[in-house]
mmCIF file of C-alpha atoms and ligand atoms in Angstrom:
data_model
loop_
_atom_site.group_PDB
_atom_site.id
_atom_site.type_symbol
_atom_site.label_atom_id
_atom_site.label_comp_id
_atom_site.label_asym_id
_atom_site.label_seq_id
_atom_site.Cartn_x
_atom_site.Cartn_y
_atom_site.Cartn_z
ATOM 1 C CA UNK A 97 74.312 -49.169 21.604
ATOM 2 C CA UNK A 98 71.350 -47.232 20.445
ATOM 3 C CA UNK A 99 70.713 -47.697 16.612
ATOM 4 C CA UNK A 100 69.516 -44.077 15.223
ATOM 5 C CA UNK A 101 67.397 -43.060 12.087
ATOM 6 C CA UNK A 102 68.129 -39.415 11.581
ATOM 7 C CA UNK A 103 65.630 -37.675 9.302
ATOM 8 C CA UNK A 104 67.079 -34.256 8.130
ATOM 9 C CA UNK A 105 70.789 -34.992 8.807
ATOM 10 C CA UNK A 106 71.989 -32.102 6.987
ATOM 11 C CA UNK A 107 70.038 -29.559 9.035
ATOM 12 C CA UNK A 108 71.104 -27.790 12.206
ATOM 13 C CA UNK A 109 69.291 -30.264 14.366
ATOM 14 C CA UNK A 110 70.785 -33.253 12.364
ATOM 15 C CA UNK A 111 74.147 -31.905 12.164
ATOM 16 C CA UNK A 112 74.124 -31.355 16.202
ATOM 17 C CA UNK A 113 72.807 -34.685 16.600
ATOM 18 C CA UNK A 114 75.501 -36.321 14.761
ATOM 19 C CA UNK A 115 78.046 -34.185 16.642
ATOM 20 C CA UNK A 116 76.652 -36.038 19.966
ATOM 21 C CA UNK A 117 76.816 -39.347 18.292
ATOM 22 C CA UNK A 118 80.739 -38.512 17.252
ATOM 23 C CA UNK A 119 81.291 -37.532 20.860
ATOM 24 C CA UNK A 120 79.859 -40.871 21.984
ATOM 25 C CA UNK A 121 80.742 -43.371 19.536
ATOM 26 C CA UNK A 122 80.189 -46.170 22.090
ATOM 27 C CA UNK A 123 76.633 -45.304 22.670
ATOM 28 C CA UNK A 124 75.152 -44.916 19.221
ATOM 29 C CA UNK A 125 75.215 -46.453 15.584
ATOM 30 C CA UNK A 126 73.481 -44.680 12.983
ATOM 31 C CA UNK A 127 71.459 -46.953 10.854
ATOM 32 C CA UNK A 128 69.960 -44.516 8.324
ATOM 33 C CA UNK A 129 69.907 -40.740 7.270
ATOM 34 C CA UNK A 130 67.404 -38.754 5.118
ATOM 35 C CA UNK A 131 68.195 -35.470 3.935
ATOM 36 C CA UNK A 132 66.862 -32.878 1.106
ATOM 37 C CA UNK A 133 69.254 -31.363 -1.344
ATOM 38 C CA UNK A 134 72.637 -30.919 0.527
ATOM 39 C CA UNK A 135 74.333 -34.301 -0.960
ATOM 40 C CA UNK A 136 77.929 -33.024 -0.629
ATOM 41 C CA UNK A 137 77.414 -32.790 3.400
ATOM 42 C CA UNK A 138 75.142 -36.264 3.355
ATOM 43 C CA UNK A 139 78.066 -37.829 1.373
ATOM 44 C CA UNK A 140 80.430 -36.813 4.051
ATOM 45 C CA UNK A 141 78.117 -38.286 6.708
ATOM 46 C CA UNK A 142 77.670 -41.310 5.055
ATOM 47 C CA UNK A 143 81.440 -41.792 5.107
ATOM 48 C CA UNK A 144 81.706 -40.998 8.664
ATOM 49 C CA UNK A 145 78.687 -42.942 10.143
ATOM 50 C CA UNK A 146 78.276 -45.563 7.563
ATOM 51 C CA UNK A 147 74.387 -45.821 7.463
ATOM 52 C CA UNK A 148 72.869 -48.460 5.597
ATOM 53 C CA UNK A 149 69.751 -46.642 4.187
ATOM 54 C CA UNK A 150 69.789 -43.054 3.079
ATOM 55 C CA UNK A 151 67.152 -40.760 1.359
ATOM 56 C CA UNK A 152 67.137 -37.511 -0.213
ATOM 57 C CA UNK A 153 64.490 -35.305 -1.548
ATOM 58 C CA UNK A 154 64.188 -36.241 -5.233
ATOM 59 C CA UNK A 155 65.657 -38.520 -7.829
ATOM 60 C CA UNK A 156 68.242 -36.004 -9.143
ATOM 61 C CA UNK A 157 69.717 -35.446 -5.561
ATOM 62 C CA UNK A 158 69.765 -39.328 -5.568
ATOM 63 C CA UNK A 159 71.761 -39.247 -8.668
ATOM 64 C CA UNK A 160 74.093 -36.948 -7.440
ATOM 65 C CA UNK A 161 74.619 -38.711 -3.970
ATOM 66 C CA UNK A 162 75.310 -41.862 -5.881
ATOM 67 C CA UNK A 163 78.242 -40.483 -7.646
ATOM 68 C CA UNK A 164 79.744 -39.028 -4.437
ATOM 69 C CA UNK A 165 79.412 -42.184 -2.543
ATOM 70 C CA UNK A 166 81.739 -45.241 -3.354
ATOM 71 C CA UNK A 167 79.763 -48.656 -3.543
ATOM 72 C CA UNK A 168 82.182 -49.960 -0.699
ATOM 73 C CA UNK A 169 80.224 -48.135 1.442
ATOM 74 C CA UNK A 170 76.944 -50.171 0.839
ATOM 75 C CA UNK A 171 74.575 -47.535 1.372
ATOM 76 C CA UNK A 172 71.017 -47.928 -0.080
ATOM 77 C CA UNK A 173 70.127 -44.757 -1.627
ATOM 78 C CA UNK A 174 66.501 -43.849 -1.953
ATOM 79 C CA UNK A 175 64.457 -40.535 -2.622
ATOM 80 C CA UNK A 176 61.231 -38.840 -2.224
ATOM 81 C CA UNK A 177 58.546 -39.356 0.433
ATOM 82 C CA UNK A 178 58.814 -43.204 0.200
ATOM 83 C CA UNK A 179 62.594 -42.927 0.595
ATOM 84 C CA UNK A 180 61.812 -40.883 3.722
ATOM 85 C CA UNK A 181 59.520 -43.444 4.872
ATOM 86 C CA UNK A 182 62.035 -46.277 4.551
ATOM 87 C CA UNK A 183 64.566 -44.091 6.400
ATOM 88 C CA UNK A 184 62.259 -43.734 9.196
ATOM 89 C CA UNK A 185 61.481 -47.263 9.576
ATOM 90 C CA UNK A 186 64.824 -48.819 8.725
ATOM 91 C CA UNK A 187 65.483 -52.291 9.958
ATOM 92 C CA UNK A 188 67.073 -52.206 13.659
ATOM 93 C CA UNK A 189 66.181 -48.652 14.476
ATOM 94 C CA UNK A 190 65.902 -48.155 18.149
ATOM 95 C CA UNK A 191 65.095 -44.364 17.816
ATOM 96 C CA UNK A 192 64.009 -42.068 14.955
ATOM 97 C CA UNK A 193 65.286 -38.496 15.563
ATOM 98 C CA UNK A 194 62.609 -36.642 13.509
ATOM 99 C CA UNK A 195 64.207 -33.342 12.395
ATOM 100 C CA UNK A 196 63.167 -32.579 8.868
ATOM 101 C CA UNK A 197 61.900 -28.769 8.397
ATOM 102 C CA UNK A 198 58.480 -28.463 7.675
ATOM 103 C CA UNK A 199 55.427 -30.475 6.983
ATOM 104 C CA UNK A 200 57.483 -32.954 4.679
ATOM 105 C CA UNK A 201 58.378 -34.447 8.270
ATOM 106 C CA UNK A 202 54.844 -35.435 9.154
ATOM 107 C CA UNK A 203 54.658 -38.821 6.887
ATOM 108 C CA UNK A 204 58.029 -40.409 7.893
ATOM 109 C CA UNK A 205 57.238 -39.454 11.615
ATOM 110 C CA UNK A 206 54.054 -41.023 11.500
ATOM 111 C CA UNK A 207 55.260 -44.139 9.892
ATOM 112 C CA UNK A 208 58.009 -44.497 12.432
ATOM 113 C CA UNK A 209 55.294 -44.225 15.290
ATOM 114 C CA UNK A 210 53.318 -46.775 13.436
ATOM 115 C CA UNK A 211 55.888 -49.192 13.015
ATOM 116 C CA UNK A 212 56.438 -48.946 16.978
ATOM 117 C CA UNK A 213 59.724 -46.811 17.112
ATOM 118 C CA UNK A 214 60.228 -44.454 19.639
ATOM 119 C CA UNK A 215 60.823 -40.621 18.328
ATOM 120 C CA UNK A 216 62.890 -37.927 19.330
ATOM 121 C CA UNK A 217 61.024 -35.167 17.845
ATOM 122 C CA UNK A 218 62.137 -31.996 16.591
ATOM 123 C CA UNK A 219 59.828 -31.511 13.571
ATOM 124 C CA UNK A 220 57.340 -29.230 15.448
ATOM 125 C CA UNK A 221 54.955 -29.120 12.320
ATOM 126 C CA UNK A 222 54.180 -32.694 12.870
ATOM 127 C CA UNK A 223 52.466 -31.927 16.008
ATOM 128 C CA UNK A 224 50.892 -28.736 15.042
ATOM 129 C CA UNK A 225 49.495 -30.004 11.660
ATOM 130 C CA UNK A 226 48.208 -33.445 12.841
ATOM 131 C CA UNK A 227 48.560 -33.250 16.666
ATOM 132 C CA UNK A 228 45.741 -35.383 17.721
ATOM 133 C CA UNK A 229 46.309 -38.154 15.060
ATOM 134 C CA UNK A 230 50.058 -38.383 15.980
ATOM 135 C CA UNK A 231 49.179 -38.361 19.766
ATOM 136 C CA UNK A 232 46.305 -41.168 19.433
ATOM 137 C CA UNK A 233 48.542 -43.384 17.172
ATOM 138 C CA UNK A 234 51.313 -42.986 19.800
ATOM 139 C CA UNK A 235 49.281 -43.986 22.442
ATOM 140 C CA UNK A 236 47.735 -47.066 20.525
ATOM 141 C CA UNK A 237 51.607 -48.351 19.800
ATOM 142 C CA UNK A 238 52.698 -47.450 23.093
ATOM 143 C CA UNK A 239 55.627 -45.217 21.177
ATOM 144 C CA UNK A 240 57.155 -42.542 23.446
ATOM 145 C CA UNK A 241 57.544 -38.987 21.720
ATOM 146 C CA UNK A 242 60.433 -37.321 23.322
ATOM 147 C CA UNK A 243 60.791 -33.669 22.622
ATOM 148 C CA UNK A 244 63.955 -32.125 21.078
ATOM 149 C CA UNK A 245 62.887 -28.552 20.876
ATOM 150 C CA UNK A 246 64.529 -26.947 23.795
ATOM 151 C CA UNK A 247 61.512 -25.304 25.191
ATOM 152 C CA UNK A 248 59.637 -28.547 25.403
ATOM 153 C CA UNK A 249 62.766 -30.691 26.573
ATOM 154 C CA UNK A 250 62.652 -28.245 29.132
ATOM 155 C CA UNK A 251 59.122 -28.666 30.082
ATOM 156 C CA UNK A 252 59.702 -32.646 29.810
ATOM 157 C CA UNK A 253 62.690 -32.436 32.182
ATOM 158 C CA UNK A 254 60.619 -30.168 34.967
ATOM 159 C CA UNK A 255 57.715 -32.646 34.773
ATOM 160 C CA UNK A 256 59.878 -35.796 35.673
ATOM 161 C CA UNK A 257 58.157 -37.433 38.541
ATOM 162 C CA UNK A 258 55.378 -34.957 38.761
ATOM 163 C CA UNK A 259 51.795 -35.618 38.354
ATOM 164 C CA UNK A 260 49.909 -34.238 35.320
ATOM 165 C CA UNK A 261 47.041 -33.223 37.301
ATOM 166 C CA UNK A 262 49.507 -30.827 39.670
ATOM 167 C CA UNK A 263 50.567 -28.610 36.345
ATOM 168 C CA UNK A 264 48.667 -25.514 36.426
ATOM 169 C CA UNK A 265 50.368 -23.736 33.440
ATOM 170 C CA UNK A 266 53.237 -24.029 31.068
ATOM 171 C CA UNK A 267 55.334 -21.049 30.434
ATOM 172 C CA UNK A 268 57.274 -21.084 27.081
ATOM 173 C CA UNK A 269 60.183 -18.662 26.806
ATOM 174 C CA UNK A 270 61.122 -16.835 23.698
ATOM 175 C CA UNK A 271 64.274 -14.546 22.851
ATOM 176 C CA UNK A 272 61.857 -12.048 21.160
ATOM 177 C CA UNK A 273 64.413 -12.465 18.020
ATOM 178 C CA UNK A 274 66.325 -9.513 16.576
ATOM 179 C CA UNK A 275 63.478 -7.153 16.256
ATOM 180 C CA UNK A 276 62.102 -7.293 19.802
ATOM 181 C CA UNK A 277 62.793 -3.663 20.455
ATOM 182 C CA UNK A 278 62.299 -2.369 16.874
ATOM 183 C CA UNK A 279 59.294 0.340 16.292
ATOM 184 C CA UNK A 280 56.712 -1.563 14.377
ATOM 185 C CA UNK A 281 56.711 0.834 11.683
ATOM 186 C CA UNK A 282 60.177 -0.059 10.742
ATOM 187 C CA UNK A 283 59.417 -3.913 10.507
ATOM 188 C CA UNK A 284 58.236 -2.987 6.780
ATOM 189 C CA UNK A 285 61.742 -2.389 5.659
ATOM 190 C CA UNK A 286 63.451 -5.708 7.359
ATOM 191 C CA UNK A 287 65.779 -7.489 4.996
ATOM 192 C CA UNK A 288 66.173 -11.264 5.006
ATOM 193 C CA UNK A 289 69.720 -10.914 6.075
ATOM 194 C CA UNK A 290 68.620 -9.027 9.286
ATOM 195 C CA UNK A 291 66.008 -11.380 9.873
ATOM 196 C CA UNK A 292 68.491 -14.318 9.604
ATOM 197 C CA UNK A 293 70.579 -12.785 12.149
ATOM 198 C CA UNK A 294 69.472 -14.439 15.613
ATOM 199 C CA UNK A 295 70.849 -12.844 18.780
ATOM 200 C CA UNK A 296 71.260 -16.186 20.604
ATOM 201 C CA UNK A 297 70.706 -19.423 18.631
ATOM 202 C CA UNK A 298 72.379 -20.597 15.502
ATOM 203 C CA UNK A 299 69.637 -22.397 13.486
ATOM 204 C CA UNK A 300 68.574 -22.950 9.938
ATOM 205 C CA UNK A 301 66.932 -20.193 7.988
ATOM 206 C CA UNK A 302 63.096 -21.280 8.280
ATOM 207 C CA UNK A 303 63.178 -21.357 12.008
ATOM 208 C CA UNK A 304 65.386 -18.206 12.422
ATOM 209 C CA UNK A 305 62.745 -16.360 10.451
ATOM 210 C CA UNK A 306 60.037 -17.983 12.515
ATOM 211 C CA UNK A 307 61.709 -16.753 15.517
ATOM 212 C CA UNK A 308 61.984 -13.244 14.087
ATOM 213 C CA UNK A 309 58.213 -12.894 13.460
ATOM 214 C CA UNK A 310 57.572 -15.132 16.671
ATOM 215 C CA UNK A 311 55.582 -17.727 14.444
ATOM 216 C CA UNK A 312 58.083 -20.241 15.929
ATOM 217 C CA UNK A 313 56.455 -19.638 19.655
ATOM 218 C CA UNK A 314 52.953 -19.612 17.871
ATOM 219 C CA UNK A 315 53.821 -23.287 16.613
ATOM 220 C CA UNK A 316 55.584 -24.134 19.941
ATOM 221 C CA UNK A 317 52.691 -22.996 21.881
ATOM 222 C CA UNK A 318 50.453 -25.343 19.803
ATOM 223 C CA UNK A 319 52.863 -28.143 19.952
ATOM 224 C CA UNK A 320 53.025 -27.907 23.748
ATOM 225 C CA UNK A 321 49.365 -28.074 24.161
ATOM 226 C CA UNK A 322 49.228 -31.260 21.978
ATOM 227 C CA UNK A 323 52.310 -32.686 23.587
ATOM 228 C CA UNK A 324 51.589 -32.404 27.277
ATOM 229 C CA UNK A 325 47.879 -32.698 26.986
ATOM 230 C CA UNK A 326 46.775 -29.168 28.358
ATOM 231 C CA UNK A 327 44.259 -26.617 26.833
ATOM 232 C CA UNK A 328 46.067 -23.658 24.790
ATOM 233 C CA UNK A 329 44.906 -21.290 27.376
ATOM 234 C CA UNK A 330 47.302 -23.131 29.935
ATOM 235 C CA UNK A 331 50.494 -22.415 27.862
ATOM 236 C CA UNK A 332 51.874 -19.045 28.342
ATOM 237 C CA UNK A 333 54.985 -17.052 26.793
ATOM 238 C CA UNK A 334 57.518 -14.917 28.446
ATOM 239 C CA UNK A 335 59.946 -13.001 26.585
ATOM 240 C CA UNK A 336 63.278 -13.762 27.970
ATOM 241 C CA UNK A 337 66.119 -12.164 25.810
ATOM 242 C CA UNK A 338 68.886 -14.121 27.221
ATOM 243 C CA UNK A 339 67.715 -17.603 26.121
ATOM 244 C CA UNK A 340 69.307 -19.283 29.431
ATOM 245 C CA UNK A 341 65.767 -20.608 31.185
ATOM 246 C CA UNK A 342 64.558 -22.664 28.209
ATOM 247 C CA UNK A 343 60.991 -22.855 30.050
ATOM 248 C CA UNK A 344 58.854 -23.280 33.051
ATOM 249 C CA UNK A 345 56.153 -25.318 34.771
ATOM 250 C CA UNK A 346 54.007 -23.625 37.297
ATOM 251 C CA UNK A 347 52.350 -26.028 39.763
ATOM 252 C CA UNK A 348 49.069 -25.669 41.558
ATOM 253 C CA UNK A 349 50.755 -24.926 44.764
ATOM 254 C CA UNK A 350 52.448 -22.039 43.085
ATOM 255 C CA UNK A 351 55.728 -23.486 42.813
ATOM 256 C CA UNK A 352 57.496 -23.132 39.647
ATOM 257 C CA UNK A 353 60.413 -25.365 38.299
ATOM 258 C CA UNK A 354 62.545 -24.122 35.139
ATOM 259 C CA UNK A 355 65.348 -25.765 33.147
ATOM 260 C CA UNK A 356 68.295 -23.653 32.372
ATOM 261 C CA UNK A 357 71.475 -24.214 30.245
ATOM 262 C CA UNK A 358 73.523 -22.472 27.632
ATOM 263 C CA UNK A 359 71.696 -22.192 24.128
ATOM 264 C CA UNK A 360 73.260 -25.096 22.847
ATOM 265 C CA UNK A 361 70.862 -27.406 20.873
ATOM 266 C CA UNK A 362 73.171 -30.570 21.846
ATOM 267 C CA UNK A 363 71.981 -30.598 25.368
ATOM 268 C CA UNK A 364 68.227 -31.183 24.498
ATOM 269 C CA UNK A 365 69.306 -33.393 21.567
ATOM 270 C CA UNK A 366 71.407 -35.648 24.052
ATOM 271 C CA UNK A 367 68.820 -35.841 26.514
ATOM 272 C CA UNK A 368 66.037 -37.227 24.241
ATOM 273 C CA UNK A 369 68.833 -39.566 22.789
ATOM 274 C CA UNK A 370 69.335 -41.203 26.305
ATOM 275 C CA UNK A 371 66.448 -40.212 28.227
ATOM 276 C CA UNK A 372 66.261 -40.956 31.189
ATOM 277 C CA UNK A 373 69.914 -40.848 31.319
ATOM 278 C CA UNK A 374 72.123 -37.745 30.804
ATOM 279 C CA UNK A 375 75.454 -37.971 28.481
ATOM 280 C CA UNK A 376 78.381 -35.796 29.627
ATOM 281 C CA UNK A 377 79.051 -33.249 26.917
ATOM 282 C CA UNK A 378 81.854 -31.025 26.305
ATOM 283 C CA UNK A 379 80.972 -27.322 26.612
ATOM 284 C CA UNK A 380 81.716 -24.294 28.797
ATOM 285 C CA UNK A 381 79.531 -24.620 31.925
ATOM 286 C CA UNK A 382 76.478 -22.032 32.405
ATOM 287 C CA UNK A 383 78.134 -19.439 34.333
ATOM 288 C CA UNK A 384 75.268 -17.580 36.159
ATOM 289 C CA UNK A 385 77.633 -15.200 37.737
ATOM 290 C CA UNK A 386 78.928 -13.801 34.555
ATOM 291 C CA UNK A 387 75.503 -13.783 32.963
ATOM 292 C CA UNK A 388 74.302 -11.756 36.155
ATOM 293 C CA UNK A 389 70.866 -10.873 34.976
ATOM 294 C CA UNK A 390 67.894 -13.013 33.689
ATOM 295 C CA UNK A 391 64.869 -10.664 32.678
ATOM 296 C CA UNK A 392 61.256 -11.726 31.633
ATOM 297 C CA UNK A 393 58.677 -9.727 29.935
ATOM 298 C CA UNK A 394 55.173 -10.313 28.581
ATOM 299 C CA UNK A 395 55.125 -10.511 24.661
ATOM 300 C CA UNK A 396 53.710 -7.745 22.538
ATOM 301 C CA UNK A 397 50.905 -9.286 20.360
ATOM 302 C CA UNK A 398 50.797 -6.170 18.211
ATOM 303 C CA UNK A 399 54.411 -6.061 17.378
ATOM 304 C CA UNK A 400 54.352 -9.855 16.743
ATOM 305 C CA UNK A 401 50.781 -10.763 15.177
ATOM 306 C CA UNK A 402 52.020 -14.313 14.656
ATOM 307 C CA UNK A 403 51.770 -15.237 18.117
ATOM 308 C CA UNK A 404 48.282 -14.324 18.301
ATOM 309 C CA UNK A 405 47.593 -16.210 15.325
ATOM 310 C CA UNK A 406 48.920 -19.164 16.714
ATOM 311 C CA UNK A 407 46.569 -19.024 19.810
ATOM 312 C CA UNK A 408 43.738 -18.357 17.594
ATOM 313 C CA UNK A 409 44.627 -21.424 15.285
ATOM 314 C CA UNK A 410 45.052 -23.521 18.587
ATOM 315 C CA UNK A 411 41.655 -22.428 19.925
ATOM 316 C CA UNK A 412 39.868 -23.296 16.678
ATOM 317 C CA UNK A 413 41.552 -26.609 16.353
ATOM 318 C CA UNK A 414 41.105 -29.340 14.018
ATOM 319 C CA UNK A 415 42.590 -28.752 10.560
ATOM 320 C CA UNK A 416 43.305 -24.634 11.503
ATOM 321 C CA UNK A 417 46.880 -25.475 12.898
ATOM 322 C CA UNK A 418 47.888 -27.274 9.710
ATOM 323 C CA UNK A 419 46.595 -24.136 7.694
ATOM 324 C CA UNK A 420 48.591 -21.813 9.717
ATOM 325 C CA UNK A 421 51.813 -23.922 9.231
ATOM 326 C CA UNK A 422 51.461 -24.313 5.530
ATOM 327 C CA UNK A 423 50.444 -20.583 4.905
ATOM 328 C CA UNK A 424 53.733 -19.622 7.029
ATOM 329 C CA UNK A 425 56.235 -22.236 5.232
ATOM 330 C CA UNK A 426 54.967 -20.517 1.881
ATOM 331 C CA UNK A 427 55.194 -16.865 3.397
ATOM 332 C CA UNK A 428 58.751 -17.460 4.971
ATOM 333 C CA UNK A 429 59.867 -18.846 1.693
ATOM 334 C CA UNK A 430 58.469 -15.727 -0.103
ATOM 335 C CA UNK A 431 60.270 -13.713 2.199
ATOM 336 C CA UNK A 432 63.557 -15.294 1.917
ATOM 337 C CA UNK A 433 63.202 -14.899 -2.030
ATOM 338 C CA UNK A 434 62.545 -11.162 -1.516
ATOM 339 C CA UNK A 435 59.236 -11.703 -2.923
ATOM 340 C CA UNK A 436 57.250 -10.215 0.200
ATOM 341 C CA UNK A 437 58.259 -7.833 3.005
ATOM 342 C CA UNK A 438 58.443 -8.835 6.636
ATOM 343 C CA UNK A 439 54.987 -7.788 7.774
ATOM 344 C CA UNK A 440 53.405 -9.549 4.789
ATOM 345 C CA UNK A 441 54.285 -12.892 6.641
ATOM 346 C CA UNK A 442 51.863 -12.761 9.295
ATOM 347 C CA UNK A 443 49.360 -11.204 6.899
ATOM 348 C CA UNK A 444 49.398 -14.211 4.425
ATOM 349 C CA UNK A 445 49.098 -16.278 7.046
ATOM 350 C CA UNK A 446 46.163 -14.487 8.546
ATOM 351 C CA UNK A 447 44.210 -14.307 5.284
ATOM 352 C CA UNK A 448 44.868 -17.978 4.513
ATOM 353 C CA UNK A 449 43.293 -18.904 7.866
ATOM 354 C CA UNK A 450 40.241 -16.619 7.216
ATOM 355 C CA UNK A 451 39.659 -18.426 3.863
ATOM 356 C CA UNK A 452 39.696 -22.010 5.576
ATOM 357 C CA UNK A 453 36.556 -23.844 6.926
ATOM 358 C CA UNK A 454 38.169 -25.938 9.500
ATOM 359 C CA UNK A 455 37.037 -29.557 10.153
ATOM 360 C CA UNK A 456 37.768 -32.109 12.893
ATOM 361 C CA UNK A 457 41.112 -34.004 12.164
ATOM 362 C CA UNK A 458 40.265 -37.356 10.534
ATOM 363 C CA UNK A 459 43.246 -38.591 8.747
ATOM 364 C CA UNK A 460 46.697 -37.957 7.329
ATOM 365 C CA UNK A 461 45.538 -37.964 3.791
ATOM 366 C CA UNK A 462 43.163 -35.154 5.120
ATOM 367 C CA UNK A 463 45.802 -33.241 6.660
ATOM 368 C CA UNK A 464 48.258 -33.500 3.503
ATOM 369 C CA UNK A 465 45.115 -32.358 1.308
ATOM 370 C CA UNK A 466 44.634 -29.247 3.714
ATOM 371 C CA UNK A 467 48.264 -28.747 3.569
ATOM 372 C CA UNK A 468 48.435 -28.494 -0.230
ATOM 373 C CA UNK A 469 45.336 -26.229 -0.194
ATOM 374 C CA UNK A 470 46.997 -23.771 2.150
ATOM 375 C CA UNK A 471 50.143 -23.702 0.119
ATOM 376 C CA UNK A 472 48.536 -23.004 -2.925
ATOM 377 C CA UNK A 473 46.197 -20.603 -1.360
ATOM 378 C CA UNK A 474 49.098 -18.793 0.380
ATOM 379 C CA UNK A 475 51.121 -18.809 -2.838
ATOM 380 C CA UNK A 476 48.318 -17.079 -4.798
ATOM 381 C CA UNK A 477 48.388 -14.245 -2.123
ATOM 382 C CA UNK A 478 52.228 -14.006 -2.325
ATOM 383 C CA UNK A 479 51.796 -13.379 -6.185
ATOM 384 C CA UNK A 480 48.891 -10.913 -5.678
ATOM 385 C CA UNK A 481 50.877 -8.853 -2.961
ATOM 386 C CA UNK A 482 53.949 -8.443 -5.201
ATOM 387 C CA UNK A 483 53.884 -4.928 -6.434
HETATM 388 MG MG1 LIG B 781 62.256 -23.759 20.315
#
């Protein structure tokens, strides 16, 4: 029986994780849950999975949750960054599922690693903003970081039993999002509703917009470079609109191994939960005969400047990826609120990066400080771009 701490339990990854848990109740126990503001769903999850420790974003949400949770369930209800850290390091946890959205996931994830608890990592911002710090701490504590992101899970699966020095290049696949074939001139008129309609995956709003700008792939390129310890020029991207091949690994002999599957997040989640074992999962089998055709193409960096910015940030290194990530979080939120246009998202990120003097990564406090600076700077740009 594996005891899970699930950070971000009401988000898309969190809900899929709990659906895997519900499908295999003999395999898992939930010791803690952390979420943001969705107290109604969290209350249902508490009733179903009976965690001992629960945390939400702020005091007001904690008060709402207390009203919804009968005392008989005996859940300790906490809030804020300290609450998230307490949930991440809850007594008895064997595995932390780190699936909060954005840089807020950084602190609790680092706390889990510091406490020696293995992490199933879905929060890509942790490795983007503080990659070398997290990896160094994980090495010191001997803590495994198992990727949940479908692309990184695919690579992780493809390199099992392989030698790191035999890897020539990693290839991440990207669906290209809903605007892959649009004329660049039309992108200025894209609405939030259009950008939220992902062709293949059902995900939360932040990552869906990131997929439409391909900033998601930019974050994933940085994440892959950090996680697998390869320079960023050894991480390539193919547009693969069918989202069946989740990523590929090219070896020095020219052989390429790929992992395929239906676009269903339960697969990489379940693999991370029970690695190296595999759990049987309900779901239709992958019917390649019916799919018929898998296609691949080079990404268009003009149409998707976000991807180019990702490579630039990774090449610069240090604090620059944290700046890219923070500016993007602010820009995406502003776009969803209708405050800026779609092409303004990479513009805000580029201008924030241009204003930043990067430094080598030193500490969590430094990363959090850079994160705050970049958020403030990007917010200022958003205000000034309003017309
Ligand atoms: Mg992904």
